[in-house]
C-alpha positions as a LaTeX table, in Angstrom:
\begin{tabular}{lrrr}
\hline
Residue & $x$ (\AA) & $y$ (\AA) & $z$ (\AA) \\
\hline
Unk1 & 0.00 & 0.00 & 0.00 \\
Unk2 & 0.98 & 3.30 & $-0.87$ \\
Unk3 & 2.02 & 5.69 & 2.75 \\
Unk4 & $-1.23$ & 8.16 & 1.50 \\
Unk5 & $-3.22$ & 5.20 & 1.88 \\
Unk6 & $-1.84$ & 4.03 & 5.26 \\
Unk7 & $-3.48$ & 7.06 & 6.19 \\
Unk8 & $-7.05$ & 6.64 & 5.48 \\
Unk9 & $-6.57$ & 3.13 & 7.03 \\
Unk10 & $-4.77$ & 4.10 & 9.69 \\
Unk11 & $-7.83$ & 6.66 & 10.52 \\
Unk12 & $-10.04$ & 3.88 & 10.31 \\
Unk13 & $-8.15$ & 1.02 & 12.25 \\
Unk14 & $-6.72$ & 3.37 & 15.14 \\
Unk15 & $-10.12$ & 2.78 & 17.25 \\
Unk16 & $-9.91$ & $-0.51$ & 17.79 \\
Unk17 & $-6.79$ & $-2.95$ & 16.57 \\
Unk18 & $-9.31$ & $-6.07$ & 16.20 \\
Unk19 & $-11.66$ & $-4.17$ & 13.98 \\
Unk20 & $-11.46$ & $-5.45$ & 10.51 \\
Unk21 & $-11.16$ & $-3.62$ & 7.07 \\
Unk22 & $-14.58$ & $-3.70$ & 5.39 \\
Unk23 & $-15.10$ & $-6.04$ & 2.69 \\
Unk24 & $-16.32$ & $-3.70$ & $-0.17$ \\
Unk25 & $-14.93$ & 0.15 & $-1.11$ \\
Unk26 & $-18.74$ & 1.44 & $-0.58$ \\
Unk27 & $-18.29$ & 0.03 & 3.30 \\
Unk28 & $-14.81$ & 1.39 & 3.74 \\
Unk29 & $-16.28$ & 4.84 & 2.45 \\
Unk30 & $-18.58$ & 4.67 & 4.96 \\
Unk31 & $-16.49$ & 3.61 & 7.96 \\
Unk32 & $-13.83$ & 6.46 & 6.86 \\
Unk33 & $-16.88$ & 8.97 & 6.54 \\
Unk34 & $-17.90$ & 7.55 & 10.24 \\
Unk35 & $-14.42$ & 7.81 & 11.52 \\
Unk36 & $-13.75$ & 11.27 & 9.89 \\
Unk37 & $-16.56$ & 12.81 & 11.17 \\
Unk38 & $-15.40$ & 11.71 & 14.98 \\
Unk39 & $-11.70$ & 12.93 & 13.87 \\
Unk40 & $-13.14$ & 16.64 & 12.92 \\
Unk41 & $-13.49$ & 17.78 & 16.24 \\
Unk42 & $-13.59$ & 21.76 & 15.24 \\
Unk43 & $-16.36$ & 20.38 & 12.96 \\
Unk44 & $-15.32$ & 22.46 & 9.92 \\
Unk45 & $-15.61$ & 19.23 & 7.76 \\
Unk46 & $-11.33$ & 19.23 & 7.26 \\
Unk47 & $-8.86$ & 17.39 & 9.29 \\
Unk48 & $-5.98$ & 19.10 & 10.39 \\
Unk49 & $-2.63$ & 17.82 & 11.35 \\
Unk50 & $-3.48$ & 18.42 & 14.86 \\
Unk51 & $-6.87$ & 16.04 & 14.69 \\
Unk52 & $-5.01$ & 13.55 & 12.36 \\
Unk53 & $-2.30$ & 12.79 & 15.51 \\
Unk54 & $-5.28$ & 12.96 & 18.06 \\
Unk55 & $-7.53$ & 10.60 & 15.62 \\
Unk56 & $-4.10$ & 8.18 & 15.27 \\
Unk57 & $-3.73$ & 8.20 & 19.08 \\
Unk58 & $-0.66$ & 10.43 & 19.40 \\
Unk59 & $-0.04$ & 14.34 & 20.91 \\
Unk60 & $-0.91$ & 17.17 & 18.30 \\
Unk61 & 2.46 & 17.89 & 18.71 \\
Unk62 & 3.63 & 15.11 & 16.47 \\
Unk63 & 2.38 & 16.40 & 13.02 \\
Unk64 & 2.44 & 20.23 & 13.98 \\
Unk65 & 6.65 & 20.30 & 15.02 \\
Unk66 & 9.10 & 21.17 & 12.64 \\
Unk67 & 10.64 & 18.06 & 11.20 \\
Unk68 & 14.53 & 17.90 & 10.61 \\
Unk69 & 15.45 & 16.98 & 7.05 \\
Unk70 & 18.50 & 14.47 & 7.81 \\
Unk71 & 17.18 & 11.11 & 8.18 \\
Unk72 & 20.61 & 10.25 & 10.43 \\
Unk73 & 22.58 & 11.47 & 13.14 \\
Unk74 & 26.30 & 10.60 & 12.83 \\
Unk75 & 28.23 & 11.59 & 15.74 \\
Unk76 & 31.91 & 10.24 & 16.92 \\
Unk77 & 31.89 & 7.92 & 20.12 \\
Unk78 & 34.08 & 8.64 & 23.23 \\
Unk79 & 36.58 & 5.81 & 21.56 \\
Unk80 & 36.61 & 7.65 & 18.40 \\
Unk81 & 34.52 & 5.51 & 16.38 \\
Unk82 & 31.95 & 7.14 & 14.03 \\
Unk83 & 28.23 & 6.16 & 14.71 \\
Unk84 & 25.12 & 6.17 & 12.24 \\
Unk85 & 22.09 & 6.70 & 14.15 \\
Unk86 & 18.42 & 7.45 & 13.81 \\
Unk87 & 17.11 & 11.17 & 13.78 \\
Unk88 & 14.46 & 10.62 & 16.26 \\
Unk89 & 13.17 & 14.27 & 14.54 \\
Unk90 & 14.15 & 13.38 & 11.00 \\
Unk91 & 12.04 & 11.68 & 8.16 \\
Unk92 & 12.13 & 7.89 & 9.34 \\
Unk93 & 10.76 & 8.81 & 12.61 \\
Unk94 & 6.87 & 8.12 & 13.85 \\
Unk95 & 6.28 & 11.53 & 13.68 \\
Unk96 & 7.95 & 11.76 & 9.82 \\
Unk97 & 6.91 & 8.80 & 8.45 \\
Unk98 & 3.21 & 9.90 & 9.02 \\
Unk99 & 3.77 & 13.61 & 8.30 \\
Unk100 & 4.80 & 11.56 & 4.58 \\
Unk101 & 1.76 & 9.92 & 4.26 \\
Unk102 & $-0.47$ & 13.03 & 5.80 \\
Unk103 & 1.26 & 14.60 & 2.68 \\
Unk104 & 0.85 & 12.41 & 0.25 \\
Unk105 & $-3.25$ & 11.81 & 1.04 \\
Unk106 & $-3.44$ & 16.05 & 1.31 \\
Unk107 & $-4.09$ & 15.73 & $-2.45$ \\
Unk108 & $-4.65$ & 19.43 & $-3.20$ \\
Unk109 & $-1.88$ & 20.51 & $-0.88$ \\
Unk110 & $-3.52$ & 22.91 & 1.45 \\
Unk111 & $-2.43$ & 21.48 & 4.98 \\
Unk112 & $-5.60$ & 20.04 & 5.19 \\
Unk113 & $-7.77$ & 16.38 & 4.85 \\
Unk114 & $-10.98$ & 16.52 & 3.38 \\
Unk115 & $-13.23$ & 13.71 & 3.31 \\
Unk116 & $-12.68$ & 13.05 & 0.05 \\
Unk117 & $-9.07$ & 12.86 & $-0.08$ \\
Unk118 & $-9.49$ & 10.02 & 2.99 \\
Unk119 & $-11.56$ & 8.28 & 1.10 \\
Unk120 & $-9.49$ & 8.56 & $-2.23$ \\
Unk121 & $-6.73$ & 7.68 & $-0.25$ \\
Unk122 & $-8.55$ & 4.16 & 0.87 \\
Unk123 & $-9.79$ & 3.94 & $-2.40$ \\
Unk124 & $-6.15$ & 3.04 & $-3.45$ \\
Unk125 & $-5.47$ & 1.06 & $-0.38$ \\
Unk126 & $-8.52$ & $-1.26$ & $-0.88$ \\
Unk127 & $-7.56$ & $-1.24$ & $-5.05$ \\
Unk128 & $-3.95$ & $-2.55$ & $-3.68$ \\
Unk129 & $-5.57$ & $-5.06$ & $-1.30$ \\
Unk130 & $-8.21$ & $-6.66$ & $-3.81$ \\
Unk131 & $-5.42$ & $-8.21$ & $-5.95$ \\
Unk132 & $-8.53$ & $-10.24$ & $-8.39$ \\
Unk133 & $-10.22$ & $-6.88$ & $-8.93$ \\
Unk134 & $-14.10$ & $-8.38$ & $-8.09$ \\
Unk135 & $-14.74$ & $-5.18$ & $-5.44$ \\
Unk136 & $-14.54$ & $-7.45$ & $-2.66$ \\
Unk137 & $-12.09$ & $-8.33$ & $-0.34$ \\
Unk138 & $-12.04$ & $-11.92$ & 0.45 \\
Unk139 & $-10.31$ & $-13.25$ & 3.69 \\
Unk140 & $-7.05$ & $-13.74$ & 2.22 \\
Unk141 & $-7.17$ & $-10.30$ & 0.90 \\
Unk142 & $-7.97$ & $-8.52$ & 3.83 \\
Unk143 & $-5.89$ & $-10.58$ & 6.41 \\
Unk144 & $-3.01$ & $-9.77$ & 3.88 \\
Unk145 & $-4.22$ & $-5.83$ & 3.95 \\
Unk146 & $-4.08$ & $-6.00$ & 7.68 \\
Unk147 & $-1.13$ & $-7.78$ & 7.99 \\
Unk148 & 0.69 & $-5.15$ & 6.34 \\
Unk149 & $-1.23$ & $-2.16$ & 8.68 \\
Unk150 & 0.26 & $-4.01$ & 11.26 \\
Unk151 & 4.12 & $-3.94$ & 10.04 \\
Unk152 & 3.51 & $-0.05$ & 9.37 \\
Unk153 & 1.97 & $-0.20$ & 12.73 \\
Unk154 & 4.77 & $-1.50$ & 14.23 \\
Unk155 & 7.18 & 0.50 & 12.25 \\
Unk156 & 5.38 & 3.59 & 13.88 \\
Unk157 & 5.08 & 2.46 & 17.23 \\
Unk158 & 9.06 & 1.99 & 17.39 \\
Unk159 & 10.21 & 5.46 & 18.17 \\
\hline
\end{tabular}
């Protein structure tokens, strides 16, 4: 799945883990639209970055700081020996990795999630998880969608 569309999922699984995908786009449209519509808390039918963290379960703080741009710290240990380590502020951080896909599913580019970008965005997630193309995702297909929620889950949940 494409980050964008981690989004839209990730809106719609962060309420409850053992909640599964919906079988057809029409009910995925409608448990985004549900989920969305909890997520808008100033009600002014957008999501800002602020809502998106709170809707994912994190502080607003996480998509409204200033990101670094270096995806690595290298520094020189007290033996002299360079070391390569994460930027806990850069890119391949939590906080960067969904500021990337908040990005990518803010189609029009104004800072902002509408509705319909969250649903376009799991549009493409459910088009990349129904691999025979018959609108429906069978068991395989959605354990294999959520199966790979959970790795970007876990990817997120590491720092």
């Amino acid at each position: 799945m494409r980050p964008g569309a981690m989004i839209a999922i990730l809106f719609f699984a962060a309420p409850a883990a053992a909640q599964e995908l919906p079988m057809t786009r029409a009910g995925l449209d409608s448990a985004l639209a549900q989920y969305f519509a909890g997520a808008d808390r100033n009600h002014d039918r957008r999501i800002d970055r602020g809502e998106a963290a709170e809707a994912l379960g994190y502080s607003p703080s996480l998509l409204l700081d200033r990101r670094d741009v270096e995806p690595f710290l290298m520094d020189i240990t007290p033996d002299g020996t360079l070391r390569l380590s994460l930027n806990e502020n850069g890119p391949l951080s939590t906080a960067g990795m969904i500021d990337i896909a908040y990005r990518l599913a803010d189609r029009d580019g104004d800072g902002l999630l509408s509705l319909a970008e969250v649903q376009a965005a799991g549009a493409a997630a459910f088009d990349a998880a129904d691999k025979d193309r018959d609108g429906i995702l069978d068991d395989r297909e959605r354990q294999a969608a959520m199966d790979r929620l959970a790795l970007f889950r876990k990817a997120l949940s590491r720092g």
